[in-house]
């Protein structure tokens, strides 16, 4: 934190234009930091500027596959946050290039600039995983800690919030489709965590109150199966839809076909990830590497989802719940 006489700390946020990024930028701006938002198309990221005071937030051009652009974005920064991630590969945006080599390059640049580092990974990151995404995230974590042994790494479970790609996507699908798919029966367990709580954890790391050299696993207060997530979402948007089991073999087949599209709804690698639970591990709980150990009481999805899923309700229809 800063005092009035100090120049506020400068924080470079890679991926600051993304879903988690905009909440992190807002949390940092509220604390008074100067924020440099590093992304590939700063012209499209002008929406981040109103998240702070005039001149407090500056978008800059950087691609974490291009080292000189990273160095330029990090120059003079006191802290670097890396929120860059992709859900599927396309062109030069390979998992290895973005999650592994890109993470290493950002960590090295931060270390060279003498800046602190907070890095976002994901629950399930493991070099032994069958998923390319999860393996690349694990290699990225190792590269980060190699370059900067005091870095703080956060692994969230699925993150929810106004612009999320999870509840919004399925709620939108429920507007047009009489059924929703449950991959493998929908028994995979998640621990949805609110984006505001993830942003607060990251901001505390920038404040310097989070122990470095540690991998934290961030989950919300409830563990829910995919089916339970869909049931909760359907109740909130007040729509009755059939939940149809899609066997894993059929999901793989769909993933292999859809995966050929430029912005695929599903890939085989995502099907592989969905076979595994996405919850905070017993080790993280035991060792105090959780969001509550950071002093944050995570919010439940039931408290937040109605605030942004209301728009998927049938038009003009008020329910007993909305009027209550
Ligand atoms: N959302 C979740 O449920 C969730 C769960 C677990 C972990 N995470 C992790 O949390 C982080 C943030 O996720 P998110 O949901 O906010 O993702 P997002 O909305 O897709 O944002 C990703 C950001 O990465 C940037 N980016 C992509 N490729 C880049 C490159 N080569 N160089 C520079 N920037 C690049 C994007 O900006 P441009 O494309 O405009 O350049 C965007 O700002 C990621 O590491 C993700 O893996 C997210």
mmCIF file of C-alpha atoms and ligand atoms in Angstrom:
data_model
loop_
_atom_site.group_PDB
_atom_site.id
_atom_site.type_symbol
_atom_site.label_atom_id
_atom_site.label_comp_id
_atom_site.label_asym_id
_atom_site.label_seq_id
_atom_site.Cartn_x
_atom_site.Cartn_y
_atom_site.Cartn_z
ATOM 1 C CA UNK A 1 0.000 0.000 0.000
ATOM 2 C CA UNK A 2 1.107 3.553 -0.548
ATOM 3 C CA UNK A 3 1.061 6.809 1.410
ATOM 4 C CA UNK A 4 0.209 10.211 -0.081
ATOM 5 C CA UNK A 5 3.874 11.234 -0.319
ATOM 6 C CA UNK A 6 5.002 8.108 -2.176
ATOM 7 C CA UNK A 7 4.684 7.574 -5.914
ATOM 8 C CA UNK A 8 2.193 4.697 -6.190
ATOM 9 C CA UNK A 9 3.650 1.328 -7.161
ATOM 10 C CA UNK A 10 3.488 0.442 -10.842
ATOM 11 C CA UNK A 11 1.966 -2.961 -11.609
ATOM 12 C CA UNK A 12 2.114 -4.531 -15.064
ATOM 13 C CA UNK A 13 -0.781 -6.916 -15.658
ATOM 14 C CA UNK A 14 -0.381 -9.314 -18.587
ATOM 15 C CA UNK A 15 -3.838 -10.507 -19.642
ATOM 16 C CA UNK A 16 -5.391 -7.501 -17.904
ATOM 17 C CA UNK A 17 -7.947 -7.209 -20.707
ATOM 18 C CA UNK A 18 -9.388 -10.669 -19.984
ATOM 19 C CA UNK A 19 -12.209 -11.782 -17.706
ATOM 20 C CA UNK A 20 -10.149 -12.161 -14.509
ATOM 21 C CA UNK A 21 -7.859 -9.348 -15.663
ATOM 22 C CA UNK A 22 -10.431 -6.559 -15.609
ATOM 23 C CA UNK A 23 -11.392 -7.422 -12.004
ATOM 24 C CA UNK A 24 -7.720 -7.500 -10.993
ATOM 25 C CA UNK A 25 -7.130 -4.131 -12.675
ATOM 26 C CA UNK A 26 -10.111 -2.659 -10.804
ATOM 27 C CA UNK A 27 -8.935 -4.081 -7.456
ATOM 28 C CA UNK A 28 -5.418 -2.692 -7.989
ATOM 29 C CA UNK A 29 -6.699 0.714 -9.100
ATOM 30 C CA UNK A 30 -8.932 0.927 -6.002
ATOM 31 C CA UNK A 31 -5.829 0.382 -3.873
ATOM 32 C CA UNK A 32 -4.180 3.327 -5.600
ATOM 33 C CA UNK A 33 -1.628 1.465 -7.717
ATOM 34 C CA UNK A 34 -0.692 2.625 -11.196
ATOM 35 C CA UNK A 35 -1.581 -0.173 -13.603
ATOM 36 C CA UNK A 36 -0.087 -0.992 -16.973
ATOM 37 C CA UNK A 37 -2.372 -3.407 -18.849
ATOM 38 C CA UNK A 38 -0.277 -5.467 -21.262
ATOM 39 C CA UNK A 39 -2.223 -7.148 -24.047
ATOM 40 C CA UNK A 40 -1.909 -7.864 -27.738
ATOM 41 C CA UNK A 41 -4.549 -5.330 -28.885
ATOM 42 C CA UNK A 42 -4.477 -2.333 -26.529
ATOM 43 C CA UNK A 43 -6.774 -0.470 -28.926
ATOM 44 C CA UNK A 44 -9.466 -3.018 -28.023
ATOM 45 C CA UNK A 45 -8.699 -2.763 -24.312
ATOM 46 C CA UNK A 46 -9.650 0.868 -23.795
ATOM 47 C CA UNK A 47 -12.529 -0.348 -21.654
ATOM 48 C CA UNK A 48 -10.044 -0.925 -18.792
ATOM 49 C CA UNK A 49 -9.200 2.772 -18.414
ATOM 50 C CA UNK A 50 -12.483 3.788 -16.725
ATOM 51 C CA UNK A 51 -11.790 1.121 -14.057
ATOM 52 C CA UNK A 52 -9.452 3.664 -12.431
ATOM 53 C CA UNK A 53 -8.862 7.418 -12.258
ATOM 54 C CA UNK A 54 -7.709 9.427 -15.279
ATOM 55 C CA UNK A 55 -4.187 8.314 -16.272
ATOM 56 C CA UNK A 56 -4.027 5.612 -13.597
ATOM 57 C CA UNK A 57 -4.476 2.710 -16.046
ATOM 58 C CA UNK A 58 -2.477 2.513 -19.263
ATOM 59 C CA UNK A 59 -2.931 -0.211 -21.896
ATOM 60 C CA UNK A 60 0.342 -1.219 -23.630
ATOM 61 C CA UNK A 61 1.019 -3.593 -26.471
ATOM 62 C CA UNK A 62 2.712 -6.869 -25.540
ATOM 63 C CA UNK A 63 2.655 -10.456 -26.685
ATOM 64 C CA UNK A 64 4.056 -12.979 -24.226
ATOM 65 C CA UNK A 65 5.453 -14.911 -27.166
ATOM 66 C CA UNK A 66 7.665 -11.919 -28.024
ATOM 67 C CA UNK A 67 10.381 -11.291 -25.431
ATOM 68 C CA UNK A 68 11.228 -7.671 -26.308
ATOM 69 C CA UNK A 69 7.577 -6.665 -25.954
ATOM 70 C CA UNK A 70 7.518 -8.263 -22.486
ATOM 71 C CA UNK A 71 10.665 -6.397 -21.419
ATOM 72 C CA UNK A 72 9.171 -3.115 -22.590
ATOM 73 C CA UNK A 73 5.917 -3.742 -20.703
ATOM 74 C CA UNK A 74 7.769 -4.664 -17.511
ATOM 75 C CA UNK A 75 10.243 -1.770 -17.568
ATOM 76 C CA UNK A 76 10.039 0.225 -14.338
ATOM 77 C CA UNK A 77 7.358 -2.031 -12.822
ATOM 78 C CA UNK A 78 7.388 -2.866 -9.114
ATOM 79 C CA UNK A 79 5.211 -5.928 -9.563
ATOM 80 C CA UNK A 80 4.116 -8.097 -12.490
ATOM 81 C CA UNK A 81 0.898 -10.124 -12.670
ATOM 82 C CA UNK A 82 0.543 -12.785 -15.364
ATOM 83 C CA UNK A 83 -3.058 -13.707 -16.183
ATOM 84 C CA UNK A 84 -2.464 -14.890 -19.738
ATOM 85 C CA UNK A 85 -4.129 -18.161 -20.616
ATOM 86 C CA UNK A 86 -5.844 -19.903 -23.515
ATOM 87 C CA UNK A 87 -8.464 -22.671 -23.528
ATOM 88 C CA UNK A 88 -7.587 -24.074 -26.947
ATOM 89 C CA UNK A 89 -4.703 -23.846 -29.378
ATOM 90 C CA UNK A 90 -4.784 -21.892 -32.625
ATOM 91 C CA UNK A 91 -1.980 -20.839 -34.966
ATOM 92 C CA UNK A 92 1.054 -19.752 -32.928
ATOM 93 C CA UNK A 93 -1.024 -19.719 -29.749
ATOM 94 C CA UNK A 94 0.125 -23.158 -28.603
ATOM 95 C CA UNK A 95 -0.283 -24.185 -24.954
ATOM 96 C CA UNK A 96 3.488 -24.649 -24.678
ATOM 97 C CA UNK A 97 4.219 -21.216 -26.194
ATOM 98 C CA UNK A 98 1.724 -19.339 -23.978
ATOM 99 C CA UNK A 99 1.501 -21.249 -20.671
ATOM 100 C CA UNK A 100 5.040 -22.588 -20.517
ATOM 101 C CA UNK A 101 7.555 -20.527 -22.541
ATOM 102 C CA UNK A 102 5.479 -17.333 -22.232
ATOM 103 C CA UNK A 103 5.209 -17.733 -18.461
ATOM 104 C CA UNK A 104 8.962 -18.336 -18.264
ATOM 105 C CA UNK A 105 9.693 -15.219 -20.331
ATOM 106 C CA UNK A 106 7.431 -13.041 -18.146
ATOM 107 C CA UNK A 107 9.019 -14.455 -14.972
ATOM 108 C CA UNK A 108 12.535 -13.849 -16.283
ATOM 109 C CA UNK A 109 11.677 -10.310 -17.352
ATOM 110 C CA UNK A 110 10.124 -9.579 -13.935
ATOM 111 C CA UNK A 111 13.205 -10.956 -12.168
ATOM 112 C CA UNK A 112 15.522 -8.892 -14.402
ATOM 113 C CA UNK A 113 13.499 -5.764 -13.579
ATOM 114 C CA UNK A 114 13.617 -6.573 -9.860
ATOM 115 C CA UNK A 115 9.806 -6.765 -9.764
ATOM 116 C CA UNK A 116 7.642 -9.109 -7.691
ATOM 117 C CA UNK A 117 5.571 -11.686 -9.545
ATOM 118 C CA UNK A 118 2.086 -13.145 -9.214
ATOM 119 C CA UNK A 119 1.167 -15.840 -11.694
ATOM 120 C CA UNK A 120 -2.189 -17.476 -12.483
ATOM 121 C CA UNK A 121 -2.246 -21.175 -13.194
ATOM 122 C CA UNK A 122 -5.206 -23.553 -12.800
ATOM 123 C CA UNK A 123 -6.319 -26.393 -10.519
ATOM 124 C CA UNK A 124 -5.382 -29.657 -12.174
ATOM 125 C CA UNK A 125 -1.990 -28.407 -13.382
ATOM 126 C CA UNK A 126 0.203 -31.487 -13.416
ATOM 127 C CA UNK A 127 3.071 -32.763 -15.545
ATOM 128 C CA UNK A 128 1.431 -36.198 -15.319
ATOM 129 C CA UNK A 129 -1.952 -35.049 -16.599
ATOM 130 C CA UNK A 130 -3.386 -36.528 -19.788
ATOM 131 C CA UNK A 131 -4.424 -32.987 -20.748
ATOM 132 C CA UNK A 132 -2.044 -30.809 -22.771
ATOM 133 C CA UNK A 133 -3.514 -27.700 -21.108
ATOM 134 C CA UNK A 134 -2.860 -29.041 -17.597
ATOM 135 C CA UNK A 135 0.662 -30.194 -18.468
ATOM 136 C CA UNK A 136 1.561 -26.815 -19.982
ATOM 137 C CA UNK A 137 0.187 -25.028 -16.899
ATOM 138 C CA UNK A 138 2.359 -27.235 -14.658
ATOM 139 C CA UNK A 139 5.473 -26.579 -16.741
ATOM 140 C CA UNK A 140 4.680 -22.863 -16.584
ATOM 141 C CA UNK A 141 4.529 -23.020 -12.776
ATOM 142 C CA UNK A 142 7.934 -24.721 -12.663
ATOM 143 C CA UNK A 143 9.415 -22.152 -15.045
ATOM 144 C CA UNK A 144 8.008 -19.312 -12.939
ATOM 145 C CA UNK A 145 9.462 -20.647 -9.676
ATOM 146 C CA UNK A 146 12.779 -21.368 -11.391
ATOM 147 C CA UNK A 147 13.065 -17.760 -12.569
ATOM 148 C CA UNK A 148 11.630 -16.228 -9.397
ATOM 149 C CA UNK A 149 11.573 -18.404 -6.297
ATOM 150 C CA UNK A 150 9.469 -15.838 -4.419
ATOM 151 C CA UNK A 151 6.697 -15.749 -6.990
ATOM 152 C CA UNK A 152 3.127 -16.318 -5.806
ATOM 153 C CA UNK A 153 1.128 -18.772 -7.911
ATOM 154 C CA UNK A 154 -2.661 -19.051 -7.816
ATOM 155 C CA UNK A 155 -4.554 -22.031 -9.175
ATOM 156 C CA UNK A 156 -8.267 -21.209 -9.312
ATOM 157 C CA UNK A 157 -11.054 -23.728 -9.840
ATOM 158 C CA UNK A 158 -13.682 -22.541 -12.291
ATOM 159 C CA UNK A 159 -14.097 -18.775 -11.914
ATOM 160 C CA UNK A 160 -17.554 -17.179 -12.076
ATOM 161 C CA UNK A 161 -18.585 -13.552 -12.480
ATOM 162 C CA UNK A 162 -20.444 -11.206 -14.840
ATOM 163 C CA UNK A 163 -18.329 -11.941 -17.934
ATOM 164 C CA UNK A 164 -17.571 -15.635 -17.268
ATOM 165 C CA UNK A 165 -17.476 -18.181 -20.052
ATOM 166 C CA UNK A 166 -19.095 -20.921 -17.996
ATOM 167 C CA UNK A 167 -22.493 -19.961 -16.540
ATOM 168 C CA UNK A 168 -23.090 -17.336 -19.255
ATOM 169 C CA UNK A 169 -22.452 -19.861 -22.007
ATOM 170 C CA UNK A 170 -24.803 -22.518 -20.636
ATOM 171 C CA UNK A 171 -27.462 -19.974 -19.628
ATOM 172 C CA UNK A 172 -27.372 -18.627 -23.174
ATOM 173 C CA UNK A 173 -27.631 -22.167 -24.564
ATOM 174 C CA UNK A 174 -30.680 -22.743 -22.351
ATOM 175 C CA UNK A 175 -32.485 -19.895 -24.101
ATOM 176 C CA UNK A 176 -32.500 -21.769 -27.410
ATOM 177 C CA UNK A 177 -32.041 -25.449 -26.630
ATOM 178 C CA UNK A 178 -34.602 -27.743 -24.956
ATOM 179 C CA UNK A 179 -31.762 -29.699 -23.346
ATOM 180 C CA UNK A 180 -28.282 -29.155 -21.909
ATOM 181 C CA UNK A 181 -25.450 -31.689 -22.208
ATOM 182 C CA UNK A 182 -23.941 -33.394 -19.157
ATOM 183 C CA UNK A 183 -20.580 -34.736 -20.240
ATOM 184 C CA UNK A 184 -20.002 -38.164 -18.707
ATOM 185 C CA UNK A 185 -23.226 -37.739 -16.693
ATOM 186 C CA UNK A 186 -22.202 -34.405 -15.145
ATOM 187 C CA UNK A 187 -20.549 -35.953 -12.077
ATOM 188 C CA UNK A 188 -17.259 -34.036 -12.321
ATOM 189 C CA UNK A 189 -16.879 -31.865 -9.228
ATOM 190 C CA UNK A 190 -16.047 -28.146 -9.284
ATOM 191 C CA UNK A 191 -15.488 -25.537 -6.605
ATOM 192 C CA UNK A 192 -16.675 -22.348 -8.332
ATOM 193 C CA UNK A 193 -14.861 -19.274 -7.044
ATOM 194 C CA UNK A 194 -16.049 -15.673 -7.482
ATOM 195 C CA UNK A 195 -13.854 -13.528 -9.736
ATOM 196 C CA UNK A 196 -13.916 -10.709 -7.154
ATOM 197 C CA UNK A 197 -12.391 -13.072 -4.574
ATOM 198 C CA UNK A 198 -9.687 -14.206 -7.023
ATOM 199 C CA UNK A 199 -8.914 -10.546 -7.789
ATOM 200 C CA UNK A 200 -8.692 -9.779 -4.064
ATOM 201 C CA UNK A 201 -6.212 -12.659 -3.576
ATOM 202 C CA UNK A 202 -4.075 -11.325 -6.424
ATOM 203 C CA UNK A 203 -4.246 -7.762 -5.085
ATOM 204 C CA UNK A 204 -3.117 -8.990 -1.648
ATOM 205 C CA UNK A 205 -0.179 -10.691 -3.342
ATOM 206 C CA UNK A 206 0.719 -7.378 -4.995
ATOM 207 C CA UNK A 207 0.406 -5.710 -1.564
ATOM 208 C CA UNK A 208 3.097 -8.150 -0.404
ATOM 209 C CA UNK A 209 0.993 -9.846 2.279
ATOM 210 C CA UNK A 210 0.973 -13.298 0.642
ATOM 211 C CA UNK A 211 3.816 -15.758 1.264
ATOM 212 C CA UNK A 212 5.995 -16.101 -1.837
ATOM 213 C CA UNK A 213 7.290 -19.318 -3.395
ATOM 214 C CA UNK A 214 3.887 -20.883 -2.767
ATOM 215 C CA UNK A 215 1.148 -22.366 -4.951
ATOM 216 C CA UNK A 216 -2.327 -21.516 -3.630
ATOM 217 C CA UNK A 217 -5.483 -23.319 -4.758
ATOM 218 C CA UNK A 218 -8.511 -21.045 -4.938
ATOM 219 C CA UNK A 219 -11.989 -22.507 -4.568
ATOM 220 C CA UNK A 220 -15.343 -21.183 -3.451
ATOM 221 C CA UNK A 221 -17.255 -22.290 -0.348
ATOM 222 C CA UNK A 222 -19.051 -25.164 -2.090
ATOM 223 C CA UNK A 223 -18.042 -28.237 -4.066
ATOM 224 C CA UNK A 224 -20.659 -28.918 -6.739
ATOM 225 C CA UNK A 225 -20.983 -31.436 -9.532
ATOM 226 C CA UNK A 226 -21.402 -30.137 -13.057
ATOM 227 C CA UNK A 227 -25.031 -31.330 -12.864
ATOM 228 C CA UNK A 228 -25.598 -29.301 -9.685
ATOM 229 C CA UNK A 229 -24.065 -26.221 -11.332
ATOM 230 C CA UNK A 230 -26.492 -26.580 -14.255
ATOM 231 C CA UNK A 231 -29.482 -27.160 -11.926
ATOM 232 C CA UNK A 232 -28.622 -24.044 -9.906
ATOM 233 C CA UNK A 233 -28.197 -21.961 -13.062
ATOM 234 C CA UNK A 234 -31.526 -23.183 -14.538
ATOM 235 C CA UNK A 235 -33.356 -22.354 -11.327
ATOM 236 C CA UNK A 236 -31.910 -18.834 -11.334
ATOM 237 C CA UNK A 237 -32.885 -18.181 -14.945
ATOM 238 C CA UNK A 238 -36.246 -19.801 -14.294
ATOM 239 C CA UNK A 239 -36.095 -22.246 -17.202
ATOM 240 C CA UNK A 240 -36.810 -25.964 -17.186
ATOM 241 C CA UNK A 241 -34.467 -27.862 -19.467
ATOM 242 C CA UNK A 242 -33.707 -31.539 -19.914
ATOM 243 C CA UNK A 243 -30.215 -32.460 -18.660
ATOM 244 C CA UNK A 244 -29.006 -35.116 -21.079
ATOM 245 C CA UNK A 245 -26.022 -37.364 -20.383
ATOM 246 C CA UNK A 246 -23.428 -37.361 -23.148
ATOM 247 C CA UNK A 247 -21.176 -40.427 -22.737
ATOM 248 C CA UNK A 248 -17.452 -39.710 -22.699
ATOM 249 C CA UNK A 249 -16.867 -41.443 -26.038
ATOM 250 C CA UNK A 250 -19.450 -39.214 -27.721
ATOM 251 C CA UNK A 251 -18.032 -36.107 -26.021
ATOM 252 C CA UNK A 252 -14.583 -37.058 -27.401
ATOM 253 C CA UNK A 253 -16.072 -37.400 -30.866
ATOM 254 C CA UNK A 254 -17.834 -34.019 -30.587
ATOM 255 C CA UNK A 255 -14.604 -32.469 -29.281
ATOM 256 C CA UNK A 256 -12.615 -33.836 -32.211
ATOM 257 C CA UNK A 257 -15.086 -32.333 -34.706
ATOM 258 C CA UNK A 258 -15.771 -29.015 -32.940
ATOM 259 C CA UNK A 259 -12.060 -28.689 -32.152
ATOM 260 C CA UNK A 260 -11.405 -28.013 -35.827
ATOM 261 C CA UNK A 261 -13.374 -24.740 -35.680
ATOM 262 C CA UNK A 262 -11.464 -21.442 -35.164
ATOM 263 C CA UNK A 263 -13.174 -20.741 -31.778
ATOM 264 C CA UNK A 264 -14.270 -24.214 -30.689
ATOM 265 C CA UNK A 265 -17.025 -24.721 -28.104
ATOM 266 C CA UNK A 266 -15.364 -27.984 -27.102
ATOM 267 C CA UNK A 267 -12.049 -29.743 -27.800
ATOM 268 C CA UNK A 268 -10.819 -33.254 -26.993
ATOM 269 C CA UNK A 269 -8.328 -31.734 -24.551
ATOM 270 C CA UNK A 270 -11.194 -30.025 -22.691
ATOM 271 C CA UNK A 271 -13.065 -33.348 -22.555
ATOM 272 C CA UNK A 272 -9.922 -34.868 -21.026
ATOM 273 C CA UNK A 273 -9.825 -32.101 -18.387
ATOM 274 C CA UNK A 274 -13.527 -32.530 -17.631
ATOM 275 C CA UNK A 275 -12.948 -36.167 -16.674
ATOM 276 C CA UNK A 276 -11.107 -34.980 -13.556
ATOM 277 C CA UNK A 277 -12.504 -33.177 -10.529
ATOM 278 C CA UNK A 278 -11.553 -29.496 -10.328
ATOM 279 C CA UNK A 279 -11.469 -28.902 -6.573
ATOM 280 C CA UNK A 280 -8.984 -27.684 -3.966
ATOM 281 C CA UNK A 281 -6.738 -30.592 -2.988
ATOM 282 C CA UNK A 282 -6.517 -32.077 0.493
ATOM 283 C CA UNK A 283 -2.802 -31.141 0.528
ATOM 284 C CA UNK A 284 -3.576 -27.477 -0.123
ATOM 285 C CA UNK A 285 -6.220 -27.511 2.658
ATOM 286 C CA UNK A 286 -3.832 -29.176 5.100
ATOM 287 C CA UNK A 287 -0.937 -26.865 4.275
ATOM 288 C CA UNK A 288 -3.021 -23.666 4.375
ATOM 289 C CA UNK A 289 -2.586 -22.872 0.695
ATOM 290 C CA UNK A 290 -6.224 -21.821 0.245
ATOM 291 C CA UNK A 291 -8.220 -18.647 -0.211
ATOM 292 C CA UNK A 292 -9.461 -18.687 3.388
ATOM 293 C CA UNK A 293 -5.852 -18.982 4.594
ATOM 294 C CA UNK A 294 -5.329 -15.612 2.862
ATOM 295 C CA UNK A 295 -8.074 -14.158 5.068
ATOM 296 C CA UNK A 296 -10.691 -14.044 2.296
ATOM 297 C CA UNK A 297 -14.136 -15.545 2.913
ATOM 298 C CA UNK A 298 -15.145 -16.645 -0.601
ATOM 299 C CA UNK A 299 -18.644 -15.851 -1.795
ATOM 300 C CA UNK A 300 -21.105 -18.557 -2.819
ATOM 301 C CA UNK A 301 -22.385 -18.809 -6.376
ATOM 302 C CA UNK A 302 -25.984 -18.635 -5.092
ATOM 303 C CA UNK A 303 -25.294 -15.118 -3.778
ATOM 304 C CA UNK A 304 -23.738 -13.770 -6.985
ATOM 305 C CA UNK A 305 -25.210 -15.601 -9.987
ATOM 306 C CA UNK A 306 -28.665 -13.901 -9.881
ATOM 307 C CA UNK A 307 -26.945 -10.503 -10.247
ATOM 308 C CA UNK A 308 -25.864 -11.264 -13.800
ATOM 309 C CA UNK A 309 -27.810 -14.330 -14.988
ATOM 310 C CA UNK A 310 -31.147 -12.500 -14.673
ATOM 311 C CA UNK A 311 -30.863 -11.444 -18.310
ATOM 312 C CA UNK A 312 -31.339 -15.047 -19.464
ATOM 313 C CA UNK A 313 -34.783 -15.288 -17.848
ATOM 314 C CA UNK A 314 -37.805 -15.480 -20.117
ATOM 315 C CA UNK A 315 -38.504 -11.905 -21.299
ATOM 316 C CA UNK A 316 -40.781 -9.843 -19.137
ATOM 317 C CA UNK A 317 -41.529 -12.711 -16.810
ATOM 318 C CA UNK A 318 -41.305 -12.152 -13.081
ATOM 319 C CA UNK A 319 -41.191 -15.100 -10.767
ATOM 320 C CA UNK A 320 -41.960 -15.389 -7.108
ATOM 321 C CA UNK A 321 -38.155 -15.446 -6.574
ATOM 322 C CA UNK A 322 -37.472 -12.201 -8.407
ATOM 323 C CA UNK A 323 -40.250 -10.418 -6.539
ATOM 324 C CA UNK A 324 -39.285 -11.843 -3.136
HETATM 325 N N1 LIG B 1 -11.706 -18.240 -16.045
HETATM 326 C C1 LIG B 1 -11.529 -19.362 -15.365
HETATM 327 O O1 LIG B 1 -12.502 -20.069 -15.012
HETATM 328 C C2 LIG B 1 -10.134 -19.805 -14.981
HETATM 329 C C3 LIG B 1 -9.997 -20.958 -14.211
HETATM 330 C C4 LIG B 1 -8.712 -21.380 -13.855
HETATM 331 C C5 LIG B 1 -7.606 -20.660 -14.267
HETATM 332 N N2 LIG B 1 -7.770 -19.544 -15.021
HETATM 333 C C6 LIG B 1 -6.559 -18.827 -15.455
HETATM 334 O O2 LIG B 1 -6.670 -17.462 -15.087
HETATM 335 C C7 LIG B 1 -6.034 -16.646 -16.082
HETATM 336 C C8 LIG B 1 -7.038 -15.623 -16.614
HETATM 337 O O3 LIG B 1 -8.135 -16.324 -17.192
HETATM 338 P P1 LIG B 1 -9.341 -15.552 -17.905
HETATM 339 O O4 LIG B 1 -10.539 -16.357 -17.701
HETATM 340 O O5 LIG B 1 -9.339 -14.132 -17.506
HETATM 341 O O6 LIG B 1 -8.909 -15.670 -19.434
HETATM 342 P P2 LIG B 1 -9.334 -14.720 -20.664
HETATM 343 O O7 LIG B 1 -10.563 -13.945 -20.353
HETATM 344 O O8 LIG B 1 -9.345 -15.591 -21.870
HETATM 345 O O9 LIG B 1 -8.111 -13.713 -20.752
HETATM 346 C C9 LIG B 1 -6.884 -14.137 -21.223
HETATM 347 C C10 LIG B 1 -6.007 -12.938 -21.451
HETATM 348 O O10 LIG B 1 -4.775 -13.399 -22.034
HETATM 349 C C11 LIG B 1 -4.431 -12.505 -23.094
HETATM 350 N N3 LIG B 1 -3.556 -13.191 -24.042
HETATM 351 C C12 LIG B 1 -3.789 -14.344 -24.711
HETATM 352 N N4 LIG B 1 -2.715 -14.673 -25.441
HETATM 353 C C13 LIG B 1 -1.774 -13.700 -25.232
HETATM 354 C C14 LIG B 1 -0.466 -13.489 -25.686
HETATM 355 N N5 LIG B 1 0.120 -14.315 -26.543
HETATM 356 N N6 LIG B 1 0.192 -12.401 -25.246
HETATM 357 C C15 LIG B 1 -0.379 -11.525 -24.380
HETATM 358 N N7 LIG B 1 -1.627 -11.680 -23.900
HETATM 359 C C16 LIG B 1 -2.315 -12.758 -24.336
HETATM 360 C C17 LIG B 1 -5.751 -12.073 -23.660
HETATM 361 O O11 LIG B 1 -5.632 -10.836 -24.316
HETATM 362 P P3 LIG B 1 -5.653 -10.674 -25.905
HETATM 363 O O12 LIG B 1 -6.155 -11.962 -26.482
HETATM 364 O O13 LIG B 1 -6.546 -9.522 -26.123
HETATM 365 O O14 LIG B 1 -4.247 -10.382 -26.224
HETATM 366 C C18 LIG B 1 -6.587 -11.903 -22.389
HETATM 367 O O15 LIG B 1 -6.367 -10.620 -21.835
HETATM 368 C C19 LIG B 1 -5.489 -17.596 -17.135
HETATM 369 O O16 LIG B 1 -4.182 -17.927 -16.844
HETATM 370 C C20 LIG B 1 -6.378 -18.833 -16.959
HETATM 371 O O17 LIG B 1 -5.735 -20.005 -17.397
HETATM 372 C C21 LIG B 1 -9.009 -19.089 -15.399
#
